[in-house]
Tab-separated table of C-alpha atoms and ligand atoms in Angstrom:
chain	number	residue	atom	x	y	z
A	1	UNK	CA	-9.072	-1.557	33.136
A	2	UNK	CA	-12.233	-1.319	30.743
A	3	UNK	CA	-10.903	-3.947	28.656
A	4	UNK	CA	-10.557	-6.546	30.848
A	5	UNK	CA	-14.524	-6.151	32.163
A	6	UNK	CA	-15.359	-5.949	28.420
A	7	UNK	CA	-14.093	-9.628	27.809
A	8	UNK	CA	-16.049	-10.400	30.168
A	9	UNK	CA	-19.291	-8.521	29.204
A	10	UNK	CA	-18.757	-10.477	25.788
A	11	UNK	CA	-19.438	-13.872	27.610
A	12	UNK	CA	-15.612	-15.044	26.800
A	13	UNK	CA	-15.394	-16.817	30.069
A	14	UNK	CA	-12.068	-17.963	30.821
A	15	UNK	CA	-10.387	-13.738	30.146
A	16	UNK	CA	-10.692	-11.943	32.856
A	17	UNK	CA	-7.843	-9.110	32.115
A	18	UNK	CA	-5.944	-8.453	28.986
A	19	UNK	CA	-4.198	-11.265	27.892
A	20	UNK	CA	-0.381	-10.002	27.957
A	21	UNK	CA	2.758	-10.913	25.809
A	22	UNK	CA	3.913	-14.463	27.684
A	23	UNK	CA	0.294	-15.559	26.380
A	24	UNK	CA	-0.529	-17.977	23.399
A	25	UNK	CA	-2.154	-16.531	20.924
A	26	UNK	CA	-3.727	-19.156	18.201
A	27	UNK	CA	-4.618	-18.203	14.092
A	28	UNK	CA	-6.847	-20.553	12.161
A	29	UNK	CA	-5.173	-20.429	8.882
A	30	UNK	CA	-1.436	-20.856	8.064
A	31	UNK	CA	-1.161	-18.577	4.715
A	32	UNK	CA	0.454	-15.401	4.406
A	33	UNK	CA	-1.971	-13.158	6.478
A	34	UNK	CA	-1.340	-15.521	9.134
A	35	UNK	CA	2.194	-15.762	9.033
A	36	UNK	CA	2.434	-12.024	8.968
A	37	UNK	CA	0.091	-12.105	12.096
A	38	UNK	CA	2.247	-14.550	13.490
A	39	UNK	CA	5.598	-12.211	13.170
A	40	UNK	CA	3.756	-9.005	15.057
A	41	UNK	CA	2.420	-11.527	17.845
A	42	UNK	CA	6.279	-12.709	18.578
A	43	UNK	CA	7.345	-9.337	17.751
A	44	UNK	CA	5.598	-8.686	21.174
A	45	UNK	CA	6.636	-11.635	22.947
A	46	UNK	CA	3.689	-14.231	22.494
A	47	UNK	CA	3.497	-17.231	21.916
A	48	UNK	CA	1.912	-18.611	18.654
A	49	UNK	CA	-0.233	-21.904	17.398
A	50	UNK	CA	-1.345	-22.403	14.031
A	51	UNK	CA	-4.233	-24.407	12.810
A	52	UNK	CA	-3.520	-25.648	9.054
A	53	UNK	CA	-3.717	-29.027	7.568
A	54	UNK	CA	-0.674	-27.995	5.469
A	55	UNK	CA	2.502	-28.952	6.758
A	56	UNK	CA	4.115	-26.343	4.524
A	57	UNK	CA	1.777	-23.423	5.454
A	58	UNK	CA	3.939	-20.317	5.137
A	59	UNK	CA	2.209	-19.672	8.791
A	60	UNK	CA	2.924	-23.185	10.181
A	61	UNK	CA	7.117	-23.156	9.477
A	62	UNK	CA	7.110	-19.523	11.676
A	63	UNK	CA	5.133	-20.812	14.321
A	64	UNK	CA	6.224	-22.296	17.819
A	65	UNK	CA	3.117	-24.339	17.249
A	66	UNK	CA	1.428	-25.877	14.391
A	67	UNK	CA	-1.892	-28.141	14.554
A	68	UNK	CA	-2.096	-30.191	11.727
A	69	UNK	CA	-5.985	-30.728	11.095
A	70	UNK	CA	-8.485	-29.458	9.197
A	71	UNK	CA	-10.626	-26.565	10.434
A	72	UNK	CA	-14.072	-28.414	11.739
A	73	UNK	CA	-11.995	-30.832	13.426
A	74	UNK	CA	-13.230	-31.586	16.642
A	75	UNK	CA	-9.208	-33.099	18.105
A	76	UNK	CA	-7.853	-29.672	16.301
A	77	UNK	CA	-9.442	-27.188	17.847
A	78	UNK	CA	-9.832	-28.754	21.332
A	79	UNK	CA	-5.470	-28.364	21.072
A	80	UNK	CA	-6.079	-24.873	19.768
A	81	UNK	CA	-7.858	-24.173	22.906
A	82	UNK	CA	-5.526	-26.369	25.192
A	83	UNK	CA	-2.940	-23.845	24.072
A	84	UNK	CA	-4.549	-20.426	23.248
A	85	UNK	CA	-5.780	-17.851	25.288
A	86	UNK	CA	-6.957	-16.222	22.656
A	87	UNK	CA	-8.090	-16.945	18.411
A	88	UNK	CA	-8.193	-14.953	15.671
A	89	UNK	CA	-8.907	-16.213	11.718
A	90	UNK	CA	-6.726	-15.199	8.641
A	91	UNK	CA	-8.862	-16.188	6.458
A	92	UNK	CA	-13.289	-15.388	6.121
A	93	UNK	CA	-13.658	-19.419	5.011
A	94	UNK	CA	-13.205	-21.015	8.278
A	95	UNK	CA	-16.137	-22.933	9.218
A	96	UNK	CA	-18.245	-20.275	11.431
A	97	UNK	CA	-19.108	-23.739	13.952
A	98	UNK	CA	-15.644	-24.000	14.660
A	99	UNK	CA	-15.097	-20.237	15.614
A	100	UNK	CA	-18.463	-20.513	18.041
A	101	UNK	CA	-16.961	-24.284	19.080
A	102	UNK	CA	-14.001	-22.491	20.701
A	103	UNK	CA	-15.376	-18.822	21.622
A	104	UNK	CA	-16.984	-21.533	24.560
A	105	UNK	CA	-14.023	-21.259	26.029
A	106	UNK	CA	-11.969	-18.583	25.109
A	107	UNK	CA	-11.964	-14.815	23.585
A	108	UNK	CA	-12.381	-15.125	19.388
A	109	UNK	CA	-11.551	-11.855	17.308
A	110	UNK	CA	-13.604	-11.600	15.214
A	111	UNK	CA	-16.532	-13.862	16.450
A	112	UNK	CA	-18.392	-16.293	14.221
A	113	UNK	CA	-21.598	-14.149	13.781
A	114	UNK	CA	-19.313	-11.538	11.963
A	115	UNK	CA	-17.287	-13.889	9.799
A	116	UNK	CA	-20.440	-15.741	8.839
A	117	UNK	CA	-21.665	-11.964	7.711
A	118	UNK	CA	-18.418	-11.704	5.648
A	119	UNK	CA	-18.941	-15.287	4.566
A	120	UNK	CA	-22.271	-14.359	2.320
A	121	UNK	CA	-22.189	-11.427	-0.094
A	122	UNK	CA	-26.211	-11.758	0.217
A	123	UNK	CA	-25.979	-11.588	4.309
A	124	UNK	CA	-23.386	-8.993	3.417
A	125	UNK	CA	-25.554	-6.687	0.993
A	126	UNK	CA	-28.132	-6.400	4.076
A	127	UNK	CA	-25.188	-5.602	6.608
A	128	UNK	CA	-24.157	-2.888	3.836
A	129	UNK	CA	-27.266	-1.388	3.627
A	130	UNK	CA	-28.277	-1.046	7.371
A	131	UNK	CA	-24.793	0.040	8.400
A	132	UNK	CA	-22.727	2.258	5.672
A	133	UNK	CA	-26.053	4.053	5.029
A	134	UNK	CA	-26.026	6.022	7.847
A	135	UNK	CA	-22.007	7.687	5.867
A	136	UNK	CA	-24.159	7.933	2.765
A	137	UNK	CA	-22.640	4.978	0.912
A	138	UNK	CA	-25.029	2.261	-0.791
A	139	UNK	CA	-24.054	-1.345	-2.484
A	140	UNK	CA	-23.735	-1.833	-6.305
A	141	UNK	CA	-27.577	-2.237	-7.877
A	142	UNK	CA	-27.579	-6.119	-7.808
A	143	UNK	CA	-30.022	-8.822	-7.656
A	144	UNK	CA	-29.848	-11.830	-5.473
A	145	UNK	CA	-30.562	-15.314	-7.521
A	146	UNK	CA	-31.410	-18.940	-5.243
A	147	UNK	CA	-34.171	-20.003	-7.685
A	148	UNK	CA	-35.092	-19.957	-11.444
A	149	UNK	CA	-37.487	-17.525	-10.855
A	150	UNK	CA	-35.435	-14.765	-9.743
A	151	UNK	CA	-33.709	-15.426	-12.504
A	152	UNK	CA	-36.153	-14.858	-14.659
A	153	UNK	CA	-37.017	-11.575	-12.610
A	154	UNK	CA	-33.857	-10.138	-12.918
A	155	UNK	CA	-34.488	-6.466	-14.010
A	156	UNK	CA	-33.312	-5.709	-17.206
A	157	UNK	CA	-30.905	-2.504	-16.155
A	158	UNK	CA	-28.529	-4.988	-13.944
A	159	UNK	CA	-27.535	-5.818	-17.670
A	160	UNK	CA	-24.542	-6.007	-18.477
A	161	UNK	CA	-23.418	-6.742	-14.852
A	162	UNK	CA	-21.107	-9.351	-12.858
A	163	UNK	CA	-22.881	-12.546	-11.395
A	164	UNK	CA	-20.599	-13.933	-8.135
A	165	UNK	CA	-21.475	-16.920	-5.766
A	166	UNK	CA	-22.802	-15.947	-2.497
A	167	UNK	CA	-20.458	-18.196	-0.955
A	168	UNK	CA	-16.436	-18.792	-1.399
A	169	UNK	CA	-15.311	-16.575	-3.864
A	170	UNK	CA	-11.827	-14.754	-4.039
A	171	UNK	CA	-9.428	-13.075	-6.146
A	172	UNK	CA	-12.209	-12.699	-9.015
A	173	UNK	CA	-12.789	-16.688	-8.403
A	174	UNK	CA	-16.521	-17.749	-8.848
A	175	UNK	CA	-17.434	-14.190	-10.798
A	176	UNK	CA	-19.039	-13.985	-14.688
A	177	UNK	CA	-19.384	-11.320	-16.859
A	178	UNK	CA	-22.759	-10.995	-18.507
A	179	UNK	CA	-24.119	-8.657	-21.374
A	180	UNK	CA	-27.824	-9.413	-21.215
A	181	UNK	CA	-30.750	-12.421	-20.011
A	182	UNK	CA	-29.078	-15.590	-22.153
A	183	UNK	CA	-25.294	-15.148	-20.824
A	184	UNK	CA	-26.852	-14.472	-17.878
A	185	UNK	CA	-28.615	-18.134	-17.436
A	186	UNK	CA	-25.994	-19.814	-18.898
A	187	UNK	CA	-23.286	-18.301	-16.462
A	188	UNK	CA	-25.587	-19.116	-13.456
A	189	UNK	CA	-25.995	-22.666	-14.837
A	190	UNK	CA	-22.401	-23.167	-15.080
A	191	UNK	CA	-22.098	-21.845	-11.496
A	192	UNK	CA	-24.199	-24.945	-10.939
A	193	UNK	CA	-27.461	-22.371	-9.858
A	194	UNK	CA	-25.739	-21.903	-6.699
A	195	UNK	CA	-27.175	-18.588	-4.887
A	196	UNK	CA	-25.730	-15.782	-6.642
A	197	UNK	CA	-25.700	-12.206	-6.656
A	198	UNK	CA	-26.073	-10.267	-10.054
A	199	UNK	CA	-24.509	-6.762	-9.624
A	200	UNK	CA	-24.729	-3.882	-12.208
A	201	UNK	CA	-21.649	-3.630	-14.233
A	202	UNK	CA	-20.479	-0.395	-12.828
A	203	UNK	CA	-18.187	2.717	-14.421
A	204	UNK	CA	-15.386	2.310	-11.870
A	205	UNK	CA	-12.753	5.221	-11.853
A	206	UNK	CA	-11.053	3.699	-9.044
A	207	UNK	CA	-10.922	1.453	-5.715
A	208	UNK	CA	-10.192	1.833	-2.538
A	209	UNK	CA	-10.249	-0.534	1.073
A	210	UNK	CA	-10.086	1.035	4.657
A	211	UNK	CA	-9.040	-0.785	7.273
A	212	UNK	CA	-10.539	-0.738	10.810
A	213	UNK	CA	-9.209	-2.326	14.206
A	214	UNK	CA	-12.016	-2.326	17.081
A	215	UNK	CA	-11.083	-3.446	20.164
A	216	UNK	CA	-14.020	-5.184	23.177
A	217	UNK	CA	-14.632	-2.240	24.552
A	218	UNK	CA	-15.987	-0.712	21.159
A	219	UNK	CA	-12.828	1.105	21.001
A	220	UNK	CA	-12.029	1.818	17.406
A	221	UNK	CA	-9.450	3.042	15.116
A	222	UNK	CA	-8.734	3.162	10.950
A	223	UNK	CA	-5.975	3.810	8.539
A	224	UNK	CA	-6.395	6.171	6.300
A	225	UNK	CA	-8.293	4.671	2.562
A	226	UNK	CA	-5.391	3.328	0.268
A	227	UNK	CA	-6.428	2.717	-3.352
A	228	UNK	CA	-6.161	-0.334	-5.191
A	229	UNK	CA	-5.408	-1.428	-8.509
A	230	UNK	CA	-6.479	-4.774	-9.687
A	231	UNK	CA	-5.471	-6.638	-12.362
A	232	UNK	CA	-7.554	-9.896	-14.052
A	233	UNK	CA	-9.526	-9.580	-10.302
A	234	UNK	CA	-6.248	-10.101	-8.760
A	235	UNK	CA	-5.353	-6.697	-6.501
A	236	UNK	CA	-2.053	-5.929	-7.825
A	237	UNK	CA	-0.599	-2.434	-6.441
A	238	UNK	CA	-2.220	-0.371	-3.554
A	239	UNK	CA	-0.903	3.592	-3.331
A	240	UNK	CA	-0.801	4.783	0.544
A	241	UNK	CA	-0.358	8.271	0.179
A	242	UNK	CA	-2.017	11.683	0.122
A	243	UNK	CA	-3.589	12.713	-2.985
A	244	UNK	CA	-4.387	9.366	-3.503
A	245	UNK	CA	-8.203	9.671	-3.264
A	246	UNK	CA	-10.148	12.976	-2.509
A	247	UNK	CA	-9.502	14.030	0.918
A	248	UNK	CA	-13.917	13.666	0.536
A	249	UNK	CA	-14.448	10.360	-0.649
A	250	UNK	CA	-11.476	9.142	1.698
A	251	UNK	CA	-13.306	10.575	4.974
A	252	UNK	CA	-16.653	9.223	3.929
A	253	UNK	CA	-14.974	5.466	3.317
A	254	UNK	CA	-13.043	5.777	6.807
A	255	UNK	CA	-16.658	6.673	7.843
A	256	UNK	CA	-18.763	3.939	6.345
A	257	UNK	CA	-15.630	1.449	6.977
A	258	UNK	CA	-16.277	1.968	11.078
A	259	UNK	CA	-19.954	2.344	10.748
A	260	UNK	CA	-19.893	-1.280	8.912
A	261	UNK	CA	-17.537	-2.700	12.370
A	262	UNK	CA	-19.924	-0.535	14.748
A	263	UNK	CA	-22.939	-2.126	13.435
A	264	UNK	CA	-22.010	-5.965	14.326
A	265	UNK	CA	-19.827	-4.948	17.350
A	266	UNK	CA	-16.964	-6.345	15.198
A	267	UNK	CA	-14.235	-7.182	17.328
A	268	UNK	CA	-10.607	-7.482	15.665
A	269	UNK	CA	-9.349	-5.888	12.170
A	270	UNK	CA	-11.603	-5.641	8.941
A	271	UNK	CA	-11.286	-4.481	5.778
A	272	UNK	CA	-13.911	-2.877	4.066
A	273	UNK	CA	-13.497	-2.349	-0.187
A	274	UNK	CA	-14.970	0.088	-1.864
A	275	UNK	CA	-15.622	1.569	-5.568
A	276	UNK	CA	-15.247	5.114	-6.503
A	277	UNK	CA	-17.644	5.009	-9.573
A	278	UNK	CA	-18.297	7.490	-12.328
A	279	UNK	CA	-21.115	9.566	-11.394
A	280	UNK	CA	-20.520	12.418	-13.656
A	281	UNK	CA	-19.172	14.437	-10.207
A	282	UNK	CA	-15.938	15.936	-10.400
A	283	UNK	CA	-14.475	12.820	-7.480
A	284	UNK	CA	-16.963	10.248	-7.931
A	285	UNK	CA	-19.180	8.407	-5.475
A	286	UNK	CA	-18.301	5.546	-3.239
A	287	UNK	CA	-19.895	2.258	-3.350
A	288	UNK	CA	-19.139	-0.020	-0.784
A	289	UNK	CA	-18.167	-3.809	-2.521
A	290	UNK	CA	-17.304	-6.522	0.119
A	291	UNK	CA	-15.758	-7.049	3.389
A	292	UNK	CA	-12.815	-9.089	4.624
A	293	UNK	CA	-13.126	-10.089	8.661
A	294	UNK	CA	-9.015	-10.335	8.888
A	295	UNK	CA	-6.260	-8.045	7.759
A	296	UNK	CA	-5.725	-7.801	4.098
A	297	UNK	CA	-3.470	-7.745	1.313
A	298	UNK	CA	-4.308	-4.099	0.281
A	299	UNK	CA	-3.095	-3.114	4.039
A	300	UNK	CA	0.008	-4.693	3.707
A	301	UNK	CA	2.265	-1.465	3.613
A	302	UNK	CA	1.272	-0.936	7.311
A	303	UNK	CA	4.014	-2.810	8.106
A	304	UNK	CA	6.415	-0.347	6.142
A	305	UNK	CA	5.417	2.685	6.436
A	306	UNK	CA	2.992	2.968	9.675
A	307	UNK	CA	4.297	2.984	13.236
A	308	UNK	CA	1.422	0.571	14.081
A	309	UNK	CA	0.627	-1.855	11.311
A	310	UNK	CA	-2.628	-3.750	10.416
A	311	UNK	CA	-1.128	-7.243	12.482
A	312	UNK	CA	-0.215	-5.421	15.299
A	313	UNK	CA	-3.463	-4.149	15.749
A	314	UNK	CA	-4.889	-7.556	14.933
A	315	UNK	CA	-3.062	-8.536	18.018
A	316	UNK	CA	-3.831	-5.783	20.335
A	317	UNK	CA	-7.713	-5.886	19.685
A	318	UNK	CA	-7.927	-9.597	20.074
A	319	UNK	CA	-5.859	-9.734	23.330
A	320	UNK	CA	-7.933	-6.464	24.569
A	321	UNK	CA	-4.304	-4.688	24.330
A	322	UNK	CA	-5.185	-0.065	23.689
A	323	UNK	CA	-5.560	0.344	19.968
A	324	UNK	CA	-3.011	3.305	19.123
A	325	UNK	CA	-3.863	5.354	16.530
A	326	UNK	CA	-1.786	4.241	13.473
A	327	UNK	CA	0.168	7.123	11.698
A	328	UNK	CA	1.521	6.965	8.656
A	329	UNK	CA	5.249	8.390	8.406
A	330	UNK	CA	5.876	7.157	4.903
A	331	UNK	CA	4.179	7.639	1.098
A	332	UNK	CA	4.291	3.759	0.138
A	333	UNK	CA	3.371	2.219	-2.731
A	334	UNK	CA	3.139	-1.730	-2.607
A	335	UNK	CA	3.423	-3.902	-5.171
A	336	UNK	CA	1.808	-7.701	-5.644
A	337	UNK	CA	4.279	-10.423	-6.297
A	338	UNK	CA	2.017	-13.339	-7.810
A	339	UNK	CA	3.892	-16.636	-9.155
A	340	UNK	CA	4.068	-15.149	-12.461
A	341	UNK	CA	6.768	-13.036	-11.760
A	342	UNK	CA	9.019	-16.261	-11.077
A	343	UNK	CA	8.088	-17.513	-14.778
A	344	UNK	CA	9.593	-15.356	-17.897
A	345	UNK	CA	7.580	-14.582	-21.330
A	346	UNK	CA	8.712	-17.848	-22.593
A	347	UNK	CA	7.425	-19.886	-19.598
A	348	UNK	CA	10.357	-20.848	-18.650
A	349	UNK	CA	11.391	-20.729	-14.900
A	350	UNK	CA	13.849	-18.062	-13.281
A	351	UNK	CA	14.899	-16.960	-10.111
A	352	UNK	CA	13.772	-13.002	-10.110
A	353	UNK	CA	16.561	-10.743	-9.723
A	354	UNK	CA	15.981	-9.666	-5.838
A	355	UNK	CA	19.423	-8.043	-5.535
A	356	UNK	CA	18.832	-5.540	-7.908
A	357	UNK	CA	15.117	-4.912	-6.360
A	358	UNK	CA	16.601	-4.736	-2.639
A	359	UNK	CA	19.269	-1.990	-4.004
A	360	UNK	CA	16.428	0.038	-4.620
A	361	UNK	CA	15.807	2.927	-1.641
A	362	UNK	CA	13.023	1.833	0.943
A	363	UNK	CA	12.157	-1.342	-0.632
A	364	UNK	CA	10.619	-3.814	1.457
A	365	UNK	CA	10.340	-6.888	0.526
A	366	UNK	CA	8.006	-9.580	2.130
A	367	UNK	CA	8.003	-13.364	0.593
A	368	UNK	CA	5.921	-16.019	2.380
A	369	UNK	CA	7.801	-18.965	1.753
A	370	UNK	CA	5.709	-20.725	-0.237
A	371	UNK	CA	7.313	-24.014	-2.034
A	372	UNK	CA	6.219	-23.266	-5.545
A	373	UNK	CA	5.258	-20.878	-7.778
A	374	UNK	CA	2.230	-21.020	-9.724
A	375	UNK	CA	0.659	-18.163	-11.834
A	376	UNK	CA	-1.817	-15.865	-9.813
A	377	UNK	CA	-0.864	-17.554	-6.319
A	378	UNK	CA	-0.059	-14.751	-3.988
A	379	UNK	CA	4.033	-15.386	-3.206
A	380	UNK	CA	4.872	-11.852	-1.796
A	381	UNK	CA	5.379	-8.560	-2.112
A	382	UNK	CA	7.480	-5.752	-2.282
A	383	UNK	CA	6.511	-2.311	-0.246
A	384	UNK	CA	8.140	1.075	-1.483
A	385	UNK	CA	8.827	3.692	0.745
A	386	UNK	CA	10.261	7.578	0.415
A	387	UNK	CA	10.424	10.454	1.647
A	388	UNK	CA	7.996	11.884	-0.931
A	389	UNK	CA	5.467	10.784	-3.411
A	390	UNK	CA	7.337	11.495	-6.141
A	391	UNK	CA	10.420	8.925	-4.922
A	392	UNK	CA	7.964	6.321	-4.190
A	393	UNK	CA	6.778	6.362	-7.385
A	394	UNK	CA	10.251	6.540	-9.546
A	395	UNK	CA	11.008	3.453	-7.217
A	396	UNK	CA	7.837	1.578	-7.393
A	397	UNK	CA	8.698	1.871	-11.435
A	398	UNK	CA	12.103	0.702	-11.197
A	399	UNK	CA	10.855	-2.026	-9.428
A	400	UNK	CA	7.925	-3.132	-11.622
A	401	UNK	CA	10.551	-2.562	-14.534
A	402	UNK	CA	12.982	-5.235	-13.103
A	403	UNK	CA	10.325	-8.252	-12.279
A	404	UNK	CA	8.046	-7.582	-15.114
A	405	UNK	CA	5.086	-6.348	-13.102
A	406	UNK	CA	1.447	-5.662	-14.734
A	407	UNK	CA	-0.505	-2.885	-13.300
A	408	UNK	CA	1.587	-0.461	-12.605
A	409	UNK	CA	0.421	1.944	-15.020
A	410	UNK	CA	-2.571	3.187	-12.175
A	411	UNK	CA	-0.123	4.874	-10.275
A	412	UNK	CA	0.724	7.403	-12.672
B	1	ATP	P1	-11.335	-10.427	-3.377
B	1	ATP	O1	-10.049	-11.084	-3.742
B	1	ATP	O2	-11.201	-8.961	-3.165
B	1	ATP	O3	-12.065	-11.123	-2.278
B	1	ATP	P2	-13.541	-11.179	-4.981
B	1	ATP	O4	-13.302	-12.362	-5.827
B	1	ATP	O5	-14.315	-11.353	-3.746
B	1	ATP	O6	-12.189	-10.510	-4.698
B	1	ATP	P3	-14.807	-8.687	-5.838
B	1	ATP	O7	-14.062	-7.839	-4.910
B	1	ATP	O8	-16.279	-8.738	-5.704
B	1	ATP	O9	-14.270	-10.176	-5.899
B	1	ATP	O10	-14.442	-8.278	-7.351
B	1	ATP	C1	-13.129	-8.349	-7.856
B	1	ATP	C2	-12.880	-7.150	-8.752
B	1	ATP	O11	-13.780	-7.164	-9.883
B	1	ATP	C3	-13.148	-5.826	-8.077
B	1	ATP	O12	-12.051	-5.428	-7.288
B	1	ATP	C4	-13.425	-4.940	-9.281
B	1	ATP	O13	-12.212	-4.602	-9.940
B	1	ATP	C5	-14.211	-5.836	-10.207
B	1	ATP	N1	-15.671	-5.700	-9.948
B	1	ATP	C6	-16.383	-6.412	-9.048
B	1	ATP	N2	-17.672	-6.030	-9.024
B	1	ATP	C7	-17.808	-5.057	-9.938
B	1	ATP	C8	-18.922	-4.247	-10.387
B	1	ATP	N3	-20.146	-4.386	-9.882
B	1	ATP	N4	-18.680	-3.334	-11.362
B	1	ATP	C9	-17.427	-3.195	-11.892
B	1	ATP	N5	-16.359	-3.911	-11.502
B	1	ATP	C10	-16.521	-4.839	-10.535
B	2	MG	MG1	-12.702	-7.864	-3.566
């Protein structure tokens, strides 16, 4: 079989064939993406270790194994790779070394070169601009900032824009809003003149993420754009459904999304965000934002309403498994459950009412099993399924109506 050769060809040296369900299959990173990974692996009959220092991780308590260490260390990973015969990362932040420290041995999906890509949004701006190109889609007008003097360089029509850390941001963490030169310099001194990017504040009119699965042998496949609705920088609903998005801008994303995994020979699933900005055409334009080298929280209703979802494809692709062709058989709306919804207006906290939301018609709901509940922490979510658009809607609103759910309104 092609696969098998192809692990080869990438110089993983101890695969020879695809690595069937019996197997150990190992995640560094015990949070939700990895639990959910973790589910679809035993779903198929692996075995699963989990590398998190966290004795809690919502990944750890589902796993038959969990390695407590951190991620660089050295005892860790060489029981990882006792155990695994194959890794994959649920999170961009693990330490590139220690991805490269066990691809020695054994098959890594995606490899270190690729999640140090993801790691850097300047590294990532470059991959953008050779790659989606070629589908017509550029980055946002930014600036990159490592010294005073580009900061003093900046060109004046990047104003107002956003200025984010290179390195470690998430959910809107380590971004600033400027309006001209003086915010600007103040925000990058309070980011302790870390490198930065400065990006042009653009018109947005919406969002969207695709999400590709490419296998060793270059095989690849995509779902279908879903667009996202943030809320404070937090994603907070994502509509899968026709209509969505133009049927134009949605090809050209599924496009660029592939020509981004094509480019590094990405191997495993990646999520690619876009913008739809304001161009004054009747759809907009796309703009590509950042990457994520894992699956992601905007592909979450893969689970509900594909026949293939974003963690089963995680797993096929890293164990060199055929990568179906995911159809969707369901409109779905999902639905963000962040630790707010388990406080009410008062601050006080309450138990959300989960009977009335599982009464609901094709609701799905997904909590990680996380001990506490803090504001903005990511604790779940609820998927909404119908037979039509229309359904999926009226029950995505019941549902926001009973836990008290911001964002919502984008759906409309
Ligand atoms: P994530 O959790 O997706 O990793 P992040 O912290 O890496 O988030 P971004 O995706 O860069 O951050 O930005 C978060 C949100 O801020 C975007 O989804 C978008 O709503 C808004 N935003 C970011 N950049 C711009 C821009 N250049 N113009 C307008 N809005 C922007
Ligand atoms: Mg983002």
């Amino acid at each position: 079989m092609s696969a098998s050769s192809s692990l080869l060809d990438k110089g993983s040296a101890s695969v020879s064939a695809v690595i069937l369900p019996g197997a150990t299959l190992g995640v560094m990173g015990g949070g939700q993406l990895g639990r959910m990974f973790v589910h679809a692996a035993q779903r198929l009959g692996y075995f699963t270790a989990v590398l998190d220092p966290d004795p809690f991780s919502p990944a750890g308590r589902v796993s038959h194994h969990h390695i407590h260490f951190g991620y660089s260390d050295a005892q860790g990973l060489a029981q990882l790779a006792l155990l695994c015969a194959a890794v994959t990362t649920e999170f961009e932040n693990v330490p590139a070394s220690a991805l490269q420290t066990l691809a020695a041995t054994l098959p890594v999906a995606p490899g270190a070169a690729a999640v140090a890509i993801a790691q850097d949004r300047i590294q990532e701006k470059s991959h953008f601009t050779a790659s989606a190109g070629v589908a017509g889609v550029t980055c946002a007008p930014h600036a990159v900032i490592k010294t005073r003097e580009q900061l003093h360089a900046v060109p004046a029509d990047l104003l107002p824009g956003i200025l984010k850390t290179a390195r470690m941001g998430y959910d809107g963490k380590g971004q600033v809003r400027v309006r001209n030169a003086a915010e600007l310099a103040k925000a990058w001194s309070e980011l302790e003149c870390v490198p930065c990017v400065l990006e042009k504040l653009l018109p947005l009119k919406a969002e969207c993420s695709v999400i590709v699965a490419r296998g060793w042998d270059g095989e690849t496949v995509s779902f279908a754009p879903q667009r996202n609705v943030h809320v404070d920088g937090i994603l907070a609903v994502t509509e899968a459904f026709d209509g969505a998005l133009s049927p134009a801008l949605a090809e050209r994303a599924q496009a660029a999304a592939c020509a981004i995994a094509q480019h590094i020979e990405y191997v495993g699933v990646l999520c690619v965000e876009f913008f739809v900005i304001d161009d004054g055409s009747e759809h907009g334009a796309l703009v590509v934002n950042e990457m994520a080298p894992r699956p992601h929280n905007s592909g979450h209703y893969t689970i509900d309403a594909c026949d293939v979802s974003q963690f089963d494809l995680q797993v096929h692709a890293m164990t060199g498994l055929p990568l179906p062709k995911p159809r969707q058989h369901s409109p779905a709306i999902m639905l963000n459950l962040l630790g707010d919804v388990w406080f009410d207006a008062a601050g006080n906290s309450r138990t959300p009412d989960w009977a009335a939301v599982l009464a609901l018609p094709g609701s799905h709901l997904h909590l990680y099993g996380k001990t506490e509940a803090r504001r903005g922490r990511k604790m779940g979510h609820l998927t909404l399924t119908g037979v039509d658009v229309a359904s999926v809607k009226a029950t995505a609103r019941q549902a926001a109506e009973i836990l008290d759910l911001p964002g919502f309104e984008g759906a409309e």
